[in-house]
Amino acid sequence: MPNAPYPMTTDNFFLRNVWYYALPSDRLKPGKMIARTFLGEPVLLCRTQEGKAFAIRDICPHRGIPLSCGRFDGQEVECCYHGWRFDYGGRCTVIPSLTEEQNVDLNRYNVQSYEIREKQGNIWIYMPEPGKSQSPPPDMEVPEIPGFGDRPPQLVEVMRFPCFIDHAVLGLIDPAHSPYVHRVWWWRSGQLHDEIKQFDPSPYGFTMRKHQLPANTGAAYKFIGGGIPETEISFRIPGIRIENTTTAKHQVCNLTAITPISETETEVNFAFYWTPTWAGFVKPLIRLFTRAFLDQDRRVVEKQQIGLKYDPMLRLIKDSDVQAQWYYQLKREYARSLAEGRPFVNPVKSQLLHWRA
């Protein structure tokens, strides 16, 4: 029976050795630092006076106080407890209490540093296994929005969801919830329509082939101008979705990147890029609609947590839940490939999916 329900086998673990979205570039000013938590780890993000962003573990190895409680002079971080200092690579450079006669190797007291990439107005952080400094796979680059060069996004919204990352990701790639969760006049009605889309494997994920937007899609896309809009949607682990909509004259693209904060909290980052000049004049309205849209997803996930407390058996169906299955397969395969020291093999195969939404 092709449409029989089947259990959703989950693996509640954080995917390591991948790039996660850290924060928008413009929120980290020169000479400033920001304390964050990623995957349950305390991380301190800093930007030097020259503009270089870096990240180190936000714990002093001396007495365990957060380094973010101390001072940053635009070059080095100084612990507020005993004045130990650390540079952009996490190297301990000064221990003020040592005398000249006490010849101590300061490298014994370094803190972990994290690889950082900054592209198109976004800061990405590579999260290795705890306590390790593994480098990214050579073919794994941070996501790039096509057609915008190194331009930053015109709009960024960040929202916290009260859930484990998997549930935020499944909501991101779920094609069947819109008529019920996003039932508003400016997006779409509650009527169901047949959706038939071709999917193909793509680096560390899958892509919905470019197609013309149906008439029942949100009214916002109809104002892009320049002809009939076409869209292509790609997804890659750990939780990155890029929706690229184009006409003969214009392009609108949104990047949604999901970053786990802890076992019970996840951050959803939404970056919006566009070419129509008129969009800049209605940016406050676009921001309002974006926040309302994200909050609809947040509220339904919040309700979901009530039922998940009872550890129910969750079941998925064909074809609308195939993307959810792909997500778990991708996650498991990537973790296995690292553990076994072999290349990643994408488990997704080209497939035509049919659902109603």
Short mmCIF file of C-alpha atoms in Angstrom, two decimals:
data_model
loop_
_atom_site.label_atom_id
_atom_site.label_comp_id
_atom_site.label_asym_id
_atom_site.label_seq_id
_atom_site.Cartn_x
_atom_site.Cartn_y
_atom_site.Cartn_z
CA MET A 1 0.00 0.00 0.00
CA PRO A 2 1.94 3.07 -1.21
CA ASN A 3 0.06 5.52 1.03
CA ALA A 4 0.07 3.45 4.21
CA PRO A 5 1.37 5.33 7.27
CA TYR A 6 4.79 4.41 8.58
CA PRO A 7 6.48 5.33 11.87
CA MET A 8 8.71 8.37 12.00
CA THR A 9 12.05 7.08 13.26
CA THR A 10 13.81 10.00 14.89
CA ASP A 11 17.39 10.42 15.99
CA ASN A 12 17.54 13.15 18.60
CA PHE A 13 21.12 14.22 18.20
CA PHE A 14 22.77 17.41 17.06
CA LEU A 15 24.48 17.06 13.71
CA ARG A 16 28.15 17.96 14.10
CA ASN A 17 30.90 18.94 11.67
CA VAL A 18 28.60 21.17 9.64
CA TRP A 19 28.04 24.92 9.19
CA TYR A 20 25.33 26.58 11.25
CA TYR A 21 23.99 30.10 10.92
CA ALA A 22 25.41 32.20 13.76
CA LEU A 23 23.95 35.69 13.29
CA PRO A 24 23.58 38.54 10.79
CA SER A 25 26.89 40.28 10.10
CA ASP A 26 25.65 43.76 10.98
CA ARG A 27 24.80 42.72 14.53
CA LEU A 28 28.45 42.13 15.38
CA LYS A 29 30.08 45.56 15.43
CA PRO A 30 33.86 46.22 15.35
CA GLY A 31 35.37 46.07 18.82
CA LYS A 32 32.31 44.30 20.24
CA MET A 33 31.50 40.77 21.43
CA ILE A 34 28.28 38.77 21.67
CA ALA A 35 27.73 35.71 23.88
CA ARG A 36 25.70 32.94 22.28
CA THR A 37 24.87 29.29 22.81
CA PHE A 38 25.00 26.83 19.90
CA LEU A 39 24.24 23.12 20.26
CA GLY A 40 24.39 23.58 24.03
CA GLU A 41 27.91 25.07 23.87
CA PRO A 42 28.78 28.58 25.13
CA VAL A 43 30.36 30.56 22.30
CA LEU A 44 31.74 34.09 22.27
CA LEU A 45 31.58 35.90 18.94
CA CYS A 46 33.88 38.92 18.52
CA ARG A 47 34.87 41.34 15.80
CA THR A 48 38.27 43.02 15.86
CA GLN A 49 38.67 46.74 15.26
CA GLU A 50 39.88 45.82 11.75
CA GLY A 51 36.63 43.97 11.07
CA LYS A 52 37.69 40.31 11.41
CA ALA A 53 35.05 38.11 13.06
CA PHE A 54 36.11 35.21 15.26
CA ALA A 55 34.59 32.80 17.78
CA ILE A 56 36.00 31.12 20.88
CA ARG A 57 34.58 29.05 23.72
CA ASP A 58 32.96 31.37 26.24
CA ILE A 59 34.53 29.75 29.31
CA CYS A 60 37.80 30.78 30.95
CA PRO A 61 39.88 27.61 31.59
CA HIS A 62 41.11 29.04 34.90
CA ARG A 63 38.00 29.24 37.09
CA GLY A 64 35.22 28.64 34.57
CA ILE A 65 33.80 32.16 34.44
CA PRO A 66 32.33 33.21 31.07
CA LEU A 67 34.80 35.28 29.08
CA SER A 68 31.86 37.40 27.94
CA CYS A 69 31.73 38.78 31.49
CA GLY A 70 35.11 40.36 30.86
CA ARG A 71 36.43 42.97 28.46
CA PHE A 72 37.31 43.06 24.77
CA ASP A 73 39.71 45.72 23.52
CA GLY A 74 39.10 45.01 19.85
CA GLN A 75 41.98 42.51 19.70
CA GLU A 76 41.93 40.25 22.76
CA VAL A 77 39.40 39.12 25.34
CA GLU A 78 40.30 39.62 28.99
CA CYS A 79 38.72 37.53 31.76
CA CYS A 80 37.14 39.68 34.48
CA TYR A 81 38.34 37.38 37.29
CA HIS A 82 42.15 37.28 36.97
CA GLY A 83 42.86 39.12 33.73
CA TRP A 84 43.84 36.14 31.60
CA ARG A 85 43.80 37.20 27.94
CA PHE A 86 42.93 35.28 24.77
CA ASP A 87 43.33 36.19 21.10
CA TYR A 88 41.22 35.46 18.01
CA GLY A 89 42.57 31.90 17.81
CA GLY A 90 41.74 31.11 21.44
CA ARG A 91 45.40 31.28 22.40
CA CYS A 92 46.20 32.38 25.92
CA THR A 93 48.55 35.37 25.60
CA VAL A 94 48.77 36.75 29.13
CA ILE A 95 48.47 35.43 32.70
CA PRO A 96 49.14 38.52 34.82
CA SER A 97 49.79 36.64 38.07
CA LEU A 98 52.85 34.86 36.67
CA THR A 99 56.25 36.26 37.57
CA GLU A 100 59.17 36.58 35.17
CA GLU A 101 60.86 33.59 36.78
CA GLN A 102 57.86 31.32 36.25
CA ASN A 103 58.43 29.95 32.76
CA VAL A 104 55.00 28.56 31.83
CA ASP A 105 53.82 27.37 28.43
CA LEU A 106 50.69 29.49 27.95
CA ASN A 107 49.49 27.17 25.17
CA ARG A 108 48.41 24.75 27.89
CA TYR A 109 45.61 27.19 28.71
CA ASN A 110 44.19 27.90 25.27
CA VAL A 111 40.43 27.83 24.72
CA GLN A 112 38.68 26.22 21.78
CA SER A 113 38.25 28.36 18.69
CA TYR A 114 35.64 27.85 15.98
CA GLU A 115 35.93 28.35 12.24
CA ILE A 116 33.93 31.32 11.02
CA ARG A 117 32.81 32.25 7.50
CA GLU A 118 31.21 35.54 6.58
CA LYS A 119 29.33 35.77 3.29
CA GLN A 120 26.51 37.94 1.91
CA GLY A 121 25.87 39.60 5.26
CA ASN A 122 25.68 36.35 7.24
CA ILE A 123 28.07 34.84 9.79
CA TRP A 124 28.34 31.03 9.81
CA ILE A 125 30.03 28.89 12.45
CA TYR A 126 31.42 25.39 11.99
CA MET A 127 30.52 23.19 14.97
CA PRO A 128 32.85 20.16 15.32
CA GLU A 129 32.66 17.38 17.85
CA PRO A 130 33.02 18.74 21.41
CA GLY A 131 36.63 19.41 22.27
CA LYS A 132 37.86 18.82 18.71
CA SER A 133 38.95 21.21 15.97
CA GLN A 134 38.06 19.29 12.84
CA SER A 135 38.10 21.25 9.59
CA PRO A 136 35.09 21.38 7.26
CA PRO A 137 34.95 18.83 4.45
CA PRO A 138 36.62 20.31 1.34
CA ASP A 139 33.38 20.26 -0.66
CA MET A 140 31.24 21.82 2.08
CA GLU A 141 30.99 25.59 1.73
CA VAL A 142 28.60 27.93 3.48
CA PRO A 143 25.36 28.53 1.56
CA GLU A 144 25.35 31.22 -1.11
CA ILE A 145 22.38 33.05 -2.56
CA PRO A 146 22.72 32.98 -6.37
CA GLY A 147 22.59 36.24 -8.29
CA PHE A 148 23.38 38.66 -5.46
CA GLY A 149 27.17 38.65 -5.35
CA ASP A 150 28.33 39.64 -1.87
CA ARG A 151 25.34 41.86 -1.15
CA PRO A 152 23.85 41.55 2.35
CA PRO A 153 20.15 40.79 2.81
CA GLN A 154 17.71 43.69 2.82
CA LEU A 155 15.85 42.15 5.75
CA VAL A 156 16.69 39.64 8.47
CA GLU A 157 14.32 38.24 11.09
CA VAL A 158 15.30 35.90 13.91
CA MET A 159 12.82 33.97 16.05
CA ARG A 160 13.23 31.38 18.80
CA PHE A 161 11.14 28.20 18.62
CA PRO A 162 10.56 26.16 21.82
CA CYS A 163 11.52 22.79 20.32
CA PHE A 164 14.31 20.43 19.34
CA ILE A 165 15.84 21.31 15.96
CA ASP A 166 14.24 18.37 14.13
CA HIS A 167 10.71 19.69 14.65
CA ALA A 168 11.67 23.15 13.42
CA VAL A 169 13.29 21.63 10.32
CA LEU A 170 10.29 19.42 9.56
CA GLY A 171 8.03 22.47 9.74
CA LEU A 172 10.37 24.26 7.33
CA ILE A 173 10.16 21.55 4.65
CA ASP A 174 6.59 20.39 5.29
CA PRO A 175 4.54 21.13 2.14
CA ALA A 176 1.09 20.35 3.54
CA HIS A 177 0.62 22.64 6.55
CA SER A 178 0.23 25.99 4.78
CA PRO A 179 -3.57 25.84 4.24
CA TYR A 180 -4.03 25.39 7.99
CA VAL A 181 -1.16 27.23 9.67
CA HIS A 182 -0.79 30.11 7.18
CA ARG A 183 -4.44 30.73 6.32
CA VAL A 184 -4.28 34.48 5.75
CA TRP A 185 -5.48 36.63 2.85
CA TRP A 186 -2.01 37.81 1.85
CA TRP A 187 -0.62 34.29 1.51
CA ARG A 188 -3.28 31.81 0.43
CA SER A 189 -6.80 30.55 1.08
CA GLY A 190 -7.74 27.38 2.90
CA GLN A 191 -8.69 25.58 -0.32
CA LEU A 192 -6.69 22.48 -1.19
CA HIS A 193 -5.02 22.08 -4.56
CA ASP A 194 -3.07 19.30 -6.23
CA GLU A 195 0.70 19.78 -6.06
CA ILE A 196 2.99 17.71 -8.29
CA LYS A 197 6.66 18.54 -8.04
CA GLN A 198 9.90 16.94 -9.24
CA PHE A 199 12.70 16.60 -6.67
CA ASP A 200 16.35 15.79 -7.28
CA PRO A 201 19.36 15.17 -5.02
CA SER A 202 21.67 18.17 -4.53
CA PRO A 203 24.76 18.70 -2.36
CA TYR A 204 23.97 17.44 1.16
CA GLY A 205 20.24 17.66 0.45
CA PHE A 206 17.60 17.91 -2.25
CA THR A 207 16.03 20.45 -4.61
CA MET A 208 12.53 21.02 -5.91
CA ARG A 209 12.96 21.77 -9.61
CA LYS A 210 12.18 25.22 -10.92
CA HIS A 211 8.49 25.60 -11.72
CA GLN A 212 5.91 28.30 -12.32
CA LEU A 213 4.11 29.46 -9.19
CA PRO A 214 0.48 28.31 -9.14
CA ALA A 215 -2.35 30.81 -9.03
CA ASN A 216 -3.17 29.93 -5.42
CA THR A 217 0.25 31.08 -4.17
CA GLY A 218 0.66 34.17 -1.99
CA ALA A 219 -0.34 37.52 -3.43
CA ALA A 220 3.05 38.99 -2.50
CA TYR A 221 4.79 37.17 -5.34
CA LYS A 222 2.38 38.61 -7.89
CA PHE A 223 3.83 42.08 -7.32
CA ILE A 224 7.41 41.14 -8.24
CA GLY A 225 6.90 42.28 -11.81
CA GLY A 226 8.59 41.24 -15.01
CA GLY A 227 6.50 38.23 -15.97
CA ILE A 228 5.31 34.95 -14.51
CA PRO A 229 7.29 34.04 -11.38
CA GLU A 230 9.21 30.78 -11.30
CA THR A 231 10.69 29.30 -8.16
CA GLU A 232 13.28 26.73 -7.15
CA ILE A 233 13.60 25.50 -3.57
CA SER A 234 16.66 23.72 -2.21
CA PHE A 235 17.32 22.17 1.19
CA ARG A 236 20.53 20.94 2.79
CA ILE A 237 21.53 19.69 6.19
CA PRO A 238 21.64 20.69 8.97
CA GLY A 239 18.56 22.86 8.27
CA ILE A 240 19.09 25.33 5.41
CA ARG A 241 16.40 26.18 2.88
CA ILE A 242 16.85 28.58 -0.05
CA GLU A 243 13.80 29.64 -2.04
CA ASN A 244 14.75 31.49 -5.22
CA THR A 245 11.95 33.15 -7.19
CA THR A 246 12.67 34.87 -10.50
CA THR A 247 10.89 36.63 -13.33
CA ALA A 248 12.33 37.98 -16.58
CA LYS A 249 13.38 41.17 -14.75
CA HIS A 250 13.56 40.52 -11.02
CA GLN A 251 14.67 38.10 -8.33
CA VAL A 252 13.41 37.51 -4.79
CA CYS A 253 15.21 35.02 -2.62
CA ASN A 254 14.88 33.97 0.99
CA LEU A 255 17.34 32.00 3.06
CA THR A 256 16.00 30.20 6.12
CA ALA A 257 18.64 28.69 8.39
CA ILE A 258 17.85 26.76 11.55
CA THR A 259 20.34 26.64 14.43
CA PRO A 260 19.87 24.60 17.62
CA ILE A 261 20.46 26.52 20.83
CA SER A 262 19.74 23.66 23.22
CA GLU A 263 17.71 20.46 23.38
CA THR A 264 14.53 22.50 23.87
CA GLU A 265 15.19 25.73 21.96
CA THR A 266 15.96 26.42 18.32
CA GLU A 267 16.62 29.62 16.42
CA VAL A 268 15.04 30.24 13.02
CA ASN A 269 16.91 32.81 10.92
CA PHE A 270 15.20 34.30 7.88
CA ALA A 271 17.21 36.47 5.44
CA PHE A 272 15.42 38.21 2.55
CA TYR A 273 17.11 39.34 -0.69
CA TRP A 274 15.34 41.16 -3.53
CA THR A 275 15.93 43.26 -6.65
CA PRO A 276 12.62 45.18 -7.10
CA THR A 277 13.31 48.75 -5.96
CA TRP A 278 9.75 49.26 -4.76
CA ALA A 279 10.26 46.63 -2.05
CA GLY A 280 12.54 49.00 -0.14
CA PHE A 281 9.70 51.49 0.29
CA VAL A 282 7.44 48.88 1.90
CA LYS A 283 10.16 47.18 3.95
CA PRO A 284 8.36 47.82 7.30
CA LEU A 285 5.30 46.07 5.87
CA ILE A 286 7.40 43.16 4.56
CA ARG A 287 9.00 42.83 8.01
CA LEU A 288 5.56 42.80 9.65
CA PHE A 289 4.29 40.06 7.33
CA THR A 290 7.50 38.04 7.75
CA ARG A 291 7.27 38.12 11.55
CA ALA A 292 3.58 37.17 11.40
CA PHE A 293 4.39 34.25 9.07
CA LEU A 294 7.21 32.96 11.28
CA ASP A 295 5.13 33.38 14.41
CA GLN A 296 2.39 31.20 12.93
CA ASP A 297 4.94 28.39 12.61
CA ARG A 298 6.29 29.11 16.10
CA ARG A 299 2.85 28.92 17.71
CA VAL A 300 1.96 25.60 16.10
CA VAL A 301 5.32 24.13 17.19
CA GLU A 302 4.60 25.42 20.68
CA LYS A 303 1.30 23.53 20.67
CA GLN A 304 3.10 20.43 19.35
CA GLN A 305 5.27 20.31 22.47
CA ILE A 306 2.17 19.61 24.58
CA GLY A 307 1.61 16.31 22.81
CA LEU A 308 5.26 15.39 22.47
CA LYS A 309 5.61 15.28 26.25
CA TYR A 310 3.76 11.94 26.10
CA ASP A 311 6.30 10.46 23.65
CA PRO A 312 3.68 9.41 21.06
CA MET A 313 4.36 7.16 18.09
CA LEU A 314 4.52 9.59 15.16
CA ARG A 315 3.53 8.43 11.69
CA LEU A 316 4.27 9.86 8.26
CA ILE A 317 2.56 9.35 4.93
CA LYS A 318 3.43 9.39 1.25
CA ASP A 319 4.01 11.77 -0.55
CA SER A 320 3.74 14.89 1.58
CA ASP A 321 6.06 13.53 4.27
CA VAL A 322 8.79 12.17 2.00
CA GLN A 323 10.90 15.29 2.55
CA ALA A 324 10.77 14.61 6.30
CA GLN A 325 12.02 11.10 5.69
CA TRP A 326 14.79 12.45 3.48
CA TYR A 327 15.87 14.79 6.26
CA TYR A 328 16.34 11.94 8.73
CA GLN A 329 18.09 9.82 6.11
CA LEU A 330 20.48 12.67 5.26
CA LYS A 331 21.18 13.31 8.91
CA ARG A 332 21.93 9.66 9.68
CA GLU A 333 24.05 9.16 6.56
CA TYR A 334 26.17 12.23 7.25
CA ALA A 335 26.81 11.15 10.84
CA ARG A 336 27.64 7.58 9.72
CA SER A 337 29.99 8.75 6.96
CA LEU A 338 31.99 10.75 9.49
CA ALA A 339 32.08 7.92 12.03
CA GLU A 340 33.23 5.46 9.36
CA GLY A 341 35.71 7.84 7.73
CA ARG A 342 34.17 7.56 4.26
CA PRO A 343 32.61 9.99 1.75
CA PHE A 344 29.01 11.09 2.23
CA VAL A 345 26.56 9.32 -0.10
CA ASN A 346 23.35 11.23 -0.71
CA PRO A 347 20.43 8.85 -0.02
CA VAL A 348 17.94 11.01 -1.98
CA LYS A 349 16.90 9.81 -5.42
CA SER A 350 15.10 11.81 -8.10
CA GLN A 351 11.38 11.47 -7.52
CA LEU A 352 8.05 13.00 -8.51
CA LEU A 353 5.93 13.78 -5.43
CA HIS A 354 2.18 14.38 -5.42
CA TRP A 355 0.17 15.82 -2.52
CA ARG A 356 -2.71 18.18 -1.79
CA ALA A 357 -2.19 21.47 -0.01
#
